[in-house]
Coordinates of C-alpha atoms and ligand atoms in Angstrom, one line a residue:
X35 CA -15.4 -12.8 -4.0
X36 CA -16.9 -15.5 -6.2
X37 CA -15.7 -13.9 -9.4
X38 CA -12.3 -13.6 -8.1
X39 CA -12.0 -17.1 -6.9
X40 CA -13.4 -18.3 -10.3
X41 CA -10.8 -16.3 -12.1
X42 CA -8.0 -17.5 -10.0
X43 CA -9.0 -21.2 -10.3
X44 CA -9.3 -20.7 -14.1
X45 CA -5.9 -19.1 -14.2
X46 CA -4.4 -21.7 -11.9
X47 CA -5.9 -24.6 -13.9
X48 CA -4.6 -23.2 -17.2
X49 CA -1.1 -23.1 -15.7
X50 CA -1.3 -26.6 -14.6
X51 CA -2.4 -27.8 -18.0
X52 CA 0.5 -25.9 -19.6
X53 CA 2.9 -27.5 -17.1
X54 CA 1.7 -31.0 -17.8
X55 CA 2.1 -30.4 -21.5
X56 CA 5.7 -29.5 -20.9
X57 CA 6.5 -32.6 -19.0
X58 CA 8.8 -35.1 -21.0
X59 CA 6.8 -37.9 -22.6
X60 CA 8.2 -41.3 -21.7
X61 CA 9.5 -43.6 -24.6
X62 CA 10.4 -40.6 -26.8
X63 CA 14.0 -39.9 -27.7
X64 CA 15.8 -37.3 -25.5
X65 CA 14.4 -33.8 -26.1
X66 CA 16.5 -31.4 -28.0
X67 CA 17.3 -28.2 -26.2
X68 CA 14.5 -25.8 -27.0
X69 CA 15.4 -22.3 -28.0
X70 CA 14.8 -19.6 -25.3
X71 CA 11.3 -18.3 -25.6
X72 CA 11.2 -15.0 -27.3
X73 CA 9.1 -12.0 -26.1
X74 CA 6.4 -12.8 -28.5
X75 CA 6.0 -16.3 -27.4
X76 CA 5.9 -15.4 -23.7
X77 CA 3.3 -12.6 -24.4
X78 CA 1.3 -14.8 -26.7
X79 CA 1.2 -17.6 -24.1
X80 CA 0.1 -15.0 -21.5
X81 CA -2.7 -13.8 -23.6
X82 CA -4.0 -17.3 -24.1
X83 CA -3.5 -18.3 -20.4
X84 CA -4.6 -15.3 -18.5
X85 CA -8.0 -13.6 -18.2
X86 CA -7.8 -10.3 -20.0
X87 CA -7.5 -8.0 -16.9
X88 CA -4.6 -10.2 -15.6
X89 CA -3.0 -10.2 -19.0
X90 CA -3.1 -6.5 -19.2
X91 CA -1.8 -6.1 -15.6
X92 CA 1.1 -8.5 -16.4
X93 CA 2.1 -6.6 -19.5
X94 CA 1.9 -3.2 -17.6
X95 CA 4.0 -4.5 -14.6
X96 CA 6.5 -6.2 -17.0
X97 CA 7.2 -2.9 -18.8
X98 CA 7.1 -0.6 -15.7
X99 CA 9.4 -2.9 -13.7
X100 CA 11.9 -3.4 -16.5
X101 CA 12.0 0.3 -17.6
X102 CA 12.6 1.4 -14.0
X103 CA 14.9 -1.2 -12.6
X104 CA 12.2 -2.5 -10.5
X105 CA 12.6 -6.1 -11.8
X106 CA 14.8 -7.3 -9.0
X107 CA 11.8 -8.3 -6.9
X108 CA 8.6 -10.2 -7.6
X109 CA 5.4 -8.2 -7.9
X110 CA 1.9 -9.4 -7.2
X111 CA -1.4 -8.2 -8.5
X112 CA -5.0 -8.9 -7.6
X113 CA -8.3 -7.7 -9.1
X114 CA -10.7 -6.9 -6.4
X115 CA -14.3 -7.7 -7.4
X116 CA -15.8 -4.5 -6.1
X117 CA -17.1 -1.7 -8.3
X118 CA -15.1 1.0 -6.6
X119 CA -12.8 3.5 -8.4
X120 CA -9.9 2.4 -6.3
X121 CA -6.5 0.7 -6.2
X122 CA -4.2 0.2 -3.3
X123 CA -0.7 -1.1 -2.3
X124 CA -0.5 -3.6 0.5
X125 CA 1.4 -6.4 2.1
X126 CA 4.7 -7.0 0.3
X127 CA 4.8 -5.8 -3.3
X128 CA 1.1 -6.4 -3.8
X129 CA -0.9 -4.2 -6.0
X130 CA -4.7 -4.5 -5.7
X131 CA -6.9 -3.0 -8.5
X132 CA -10.7 -2.8 -8.0
X133 CA -13.0 -3.8 -10.8
X134 CA -14.5 -0.3 -10.9
X135 CA -11.3 1.4 -11.9
X136 CA -10.5 -1.5 -14.5
X137 CA -13.9 -0.8 -15.9
X138 CA -13.7 2.9 -16.0
X139 CA -10.3 2.8 -17.6
X140 CA -11.1 0.1 -20.1
X141 CA -9.3 0.5 -23.4
X142 CA -6.8 2.9 -21.8
X143 CA -3.6 1.0 -20.9
X144 CA -1.8 4.3 -20.3
X145 CA -4.2 5.4 -17.6
X146 CA -4.1 1.9 -16.0
X147 CA -0.2 1.9 -16.2
X148 CA -0.2 5.2 -14.2
X149 CA -2.4 3.7 -11.5
X150 CA -0.2 0.6 -11.3
X151 CA 3.1 2.6 -11.3
X152 CA 1.6 4.9 -8.5
X153 CA 0.8 1.8 -6.4
X154 CA 4.3 0.3 -7.1
X155 CA 5.7 3.7 -6.0
X156 CA 4.1 3.3 -2.6
X157 CA 6.0 0.0 -2.2
X158 CA 9.4 1.3 -3.5
X159 CA 9.2 4.3 -1.1
X160 CA 8.1 2.1 1.8
X161 CA 5.1 4.3 2.6
X162 CA 3.0 1.5 4.1
X163 CA 5.7 0.1 6.3
X164 CA 6.9 3.4 7.5
X165 CA 3.4 4.8 8.1
X166 CA 2.4 1.8 10.3
X167 CA 5.6 1.7 12.3
X168 CA 5.6 5.4 12.9
X169 CA 2.0 5.6 14.0
X170 CA 2.5 2.7 16.4
X171 CA 5.6 4.3 17.9
X172 CA 3.9 7.8 18.3
X173 CA 0.8 6.4 19.9
X174 CA 2.8 4.4 22.3
X175 CA 4.8 7.5 23.2
X176 CA 1.6 9.6 23.8
X177 CA 0.1 6.8 26.0
X178 CA 3.4 6.6 28.0
X179 CA 3.5 10.3 28.6
X180 CA -0.2 10.3 29.6
X181 CA 0.3 7.4 32.0
X182 CA 3.2 9.3 33.7
X183 CA 1.1 12.4 33.9
X184 CA -1.9 10.4 35.3
X185 CA 0.3 8.8 37.9
X186 CA 1.7 12.2 39.0
X187 CA -1.8 13.7 39.2
X188 CA -3.0 10.6 41.2
X189 CA -0.1 10.9 43.6
X190 CA -1.0 14.5 44.3
X191 CA -4.7 13.6 44.7
X192 CA -3.7 10.8 47.1
X193 CA -1.7 13.1 49.2
X194 CA -4.6 15.5 49.4
X195 CA -7.0 12.7 50.1
X196 CA -4.8 11.4 53.0
X197 CA -4.5 14.9 54.3
X198 CA -8.2 15.4 54.3
X199 CA -8.8 12.2 56.1
X200 CA -6.3 13.2 58.8
X201 CA -8.1 16.6 58.9
X202 CA -11.4 14.7 59.4
X203 CA -10.0 12.8 62.4
X204 CA -8.7 16.1 63.9
X205 CA -12.0 17.9 63.3
X206 CA -13.8 14.9 64.8
X207 CA -11.7 15.1 67.9
X208 CA -12.3 18.9 68.2
X209 CA -16.0 18.9 67.3
X210 CA -16.7 15.5 68.6
X211 CA -19.3 13.0 67.4
X212 CA -20.9 12.9 63.9
X213 CA -20.2 16.4 62.8
X214 CA -16.5 16.0 62.8
X215 CA -16.7 12.8 60.9
X216 CA -19.1 14.3 58.3
X217 CA -16.8 17.2 57.6
X218 CA -13.8 14.9 57.3
X219 CA -15.6 12.7 54.9
X220 CA -16.5 15.7 52.7
X221 CA -12.9 16.8 52.5
X222 CA -11.8 13.2 51.8
X223 CA -14.3 12.9 49.0
X224 CA -13.1 16.1 47.5
X225 CA -9.7 14.4 47.0
X226 CA -11.3 11.4 45.3
X227 CA -13.4 13.6 43.2
X228 CA -10.4 15.5 42.0
X229 CA -8.7 12.2 41.3
X230 CA -11.6 11.4 38.9
X231 CA -11.5 14.8 37.4
X232 CA -7.8 14.8 36.8
X233 CA -8.1 11.3 35.1
X234 CA -10.8 12.7 32.8
X235 CA -8.7 15.7 32.0
X236 CA -5.7 13.6 31.1
X237 CA -7.9 11.4 28.9
X238 CA -9.0 14.6 27.1
X239 CA -5.3 15.6 26.6
X240 CA -4.6 12.2 25.2
X241 CA -7.5 12.4 22.8
X242 CA -6.5 15.9 21.7
X243 CA -2.9 14.8 21.1
X244 CA -4.1 11.7 19.2
X245 CA -6.3 13.9 17.0
X246 CA -3.3 16.2 16.3
X247 CA -1.2 13.2 15.5
X248 CA -3.9 11.9 13.1
X249 CA -3.9 15.3 11.4
X250 CA -0.1 15.4 11.1
X251 CA -0.1 11.8 9.7
X252 CA -2.9 12.6 7.2
X253 CA -0.8 15.6 6.0
X254 CA 2.1 13.2 5.6
X255 CA -0.1 10.7 3.7
X256 CA -1.2 13.4 1.3
X257 CA 2.5 14.3 0.7
X258 CA 3.1 10.6 0.0
X259 CA 0.3 10.6 -2.5
X260 CA 2.0 13.5 -4.4
X261 CA 5.2 11.5 -4.3
X262 CA 3.4 8.3 -5.6
X263 CA 1.7 10.5 -8.4
X264 CA 5.2 11.6 -9.4
X265 CA 6.5 8.1 -9.5
X266 CA 3.4 7.0 -11.3
X267 CA 3.9 9.6 -14.0
X268 CA 7.7 9.1 -14.4
X269 CA 7.6 5.3 -14.2
X270 CA 4.7 4.8 -16.6
X271 CA 6.1 7.2 -19.1
X272 CA 9.5 5.6 -19.0
X273 CA 7.7 2.3 -19.7
X274 CA 6.4 3.8 -22.9
X275 CA 2.9 4.8 -21.9
X276 CA 1.2 8.1 -22.7
X277 CA 1.9 11.0 -20.2
X278 CA -1.7 12.1 -20.5
X279 CA -2.7 8.6 -19.0
X280 CA -2.2 10.1 -15.5
X281 CA -4.4 13.1 -16.3
X282 CA -7.1 10.8 -17.6
X283 CA -7.0 8.8 -14.3
X284 CA -7.6 12.1 -12.5
X285 CA -10.6 13.0 -14.7
X286 CA -12.2 9.8 -13.4
X287 CA -11.3 10.5 -9.9
X288 CA -12.6 14.1 -10.3
X289 CA -16.1 12.7 -10.7
X290 CA -16.2 11.1 -7.3
X291 CA -18.1 12.9 -4.5
X292 CA -15.7 15.1 -2.4
X293 CA -13.0 15.0 -5.0
X294 CA -12.4 18.7 -4.5
X295 CA -11.5 18.4 -0.9
X296 CA -8.3 17.1 0.9
X297 CA -9.1 13.7 2.6
X298 CA -6.6 10.9 3.0
X299 CA -5.6 12.0 -0.6
X300 CA -5.1 15.6 -1.7
X301 CA -8.0 17.2 -3.6
X302 CA -8.1 16.1 -7.2
X303 CA -7.6 19.5 -8.7
X304 CA -4.4 19.9 -6.8
X305 CA -3.2 16.6 -8.1
X306 CA -4.0 17.6 -11.7
X307 CA -2.0 20.8 -11.3
X308 CA 0.9 18.8 -9.9
X309 CA 0.9 16.3 -12.8
X310 CA 0.8 19.1 -15.3
X311 CA 3.8 20.6 -13.7
X312 CA 5.5 17.2 -13.8
X313 CA 5.0 16.9 -17.5
X314 CA 7.0 20.2 -17.9
X315 CA 9.6 19.3 -15.3
X316 CA 10.2 15.8 -16.8
X317 CA 9.7 16.0 -20.5
X318 CA 8.1 12.8 -21.7
X319 CA 10.6 12.2 -24.7
X320 CA 13.6 12.1 -22.3
X321 CA 11.8 9.7 -20.0
X322 CA 10.8 7.5 -22.9
X323 CA 14.5 7.3 -24.1
X324 CA 15.7 6.3 -20.7
X325 CA 13.1 3.7 -20.3
X326 CA 13.7 2.2 -23.8
X327 CA 17.4 1.8 -23.1
X328 CA 16.7 -0.2 -20.0
X329 CA 14.0 -2.3 -21.6
X330 CA 16.2 -3.2 -24.6
X331 CA 18.8 -4.6 -22.2
X332 CA 16.2 -6.9 -20.3
X333 CA 14.1 -9.9 -21.2
X334 CA 10.4 -10.2 -20.6
X335 CA 9.5 -11.2 -17.0
X336 CA 7.7 -14.4 -16.5
X337 CA 4.7 -14.9 -14.3
X338 CA 3.1 -17.5 -11.9
X339 CA 0.3 -17.9 -9.5
X340 CA 1.5 -16.7 -6.1
X341 CA 2.1 -19.4 -3.5
X342 CA -1.0 -18.4 -1.6
X343 CA -3.0 -18.9 -4.9
X344 CA -4.6 -15.5 -4.4
X345 CA -2.7 -13.3 -6.8
X346 CA -0.7 -13.3 -10.1
X347 CA 3.0 -13.0 -9.4
X348 CA 5.1 -11.2 -12.0
X349 CA 8.5 -12.8 -11.4
X350 CA 11.8 -10.9 -10.8
X351 CA 14.6 -11.3 -13.4
X352 CA 15.5 -14.5 -11.5
X353 CA 12.3 -16.1 -12.7
X354 CA 9.7 -17.9 -10.5
X355 CA 11.1 -21.4 -10.1
X356 CA 13.7 -22.6 -7.6
X357 CA 13.9 -25.9 -9.5
X358 CA 14.8 -24.2 -12.8
X359 CA 17.4 -22.1 -11.0
X360 CA 19.0 -25.2 -9.5
X361 CA 19.1 -26.8 -12.9
X362 CA 20.7 -23.8 -14.5
X363 CA 23.5 -23.9 -11.8
X364 CA 24.0 -27.6 -11.5
X365 CA 23.3 -30.9 -13.4
X366 CA 19.8 -32.0 -14.1
Ligands
LIG91 ZN1 -1.7 6.4 -3.5

């Protein structure tokens, strides 16, 4: 975490320095209107200001967002200081990239763009939000049904228990003394015992149903991974990156233990086959043309440090400053 904090503070400080440099200097004549910054100046500034990983991630998200009409929302990116070959989408429009994957894909912006576009795809398809809501709802339903069943079983057991106690009293009257009371208590205990057993059985049913649900959801998650792989391929290629970048990511993942098995993700060989099929289904040259047309109609996105100071925010087409927007609309 130390590295991460240091990186952020550095980034933040650099931004502050830049902002102060842009403040009007008192005593000087009114500033002339500056020409709008060109792509080169924004990118050059970013390269100077941002640590290299963040500069790269900014440039990747800028292109992927603009080429795919995903520039109507801000994106956030963090580099997680863990040497894992991992990346994930979380929170709102946040893409987290672990140091391990940045390191293993060093020098290969096409592979990195595929990873980033894949994670952005999880956000645009709302995989995270839907997954959590669906799971919560289904588990609540299972528990509700189980409670109903438990109550039904308990009622039946209670009726039996009451009947047995009454039986005990009757037997006591007939046999007299301790024997009748003893028999009655055995029958009564049988009812209570059944009550415990039925509770245990219901718990087992609930556990079984939950396991089945987990399996169903895991299968759904694997489908979502294929879907995100498709988006990763299409959107990164539209942004001008190499189609083979996605295959190179898979080659890194293929070296991980267990890569040949289905887990929360599909087995890597299956993902490789699916990507190869995508390259045939969506020819790269067509995608590149579509992306270029969109990029040429848009301007480079700006960036800021997110309000919680923990991530780099790549702004939407509306920019990152409320104050600037007010001044664009009204008098300064
Ligand atoms: Zn994924």
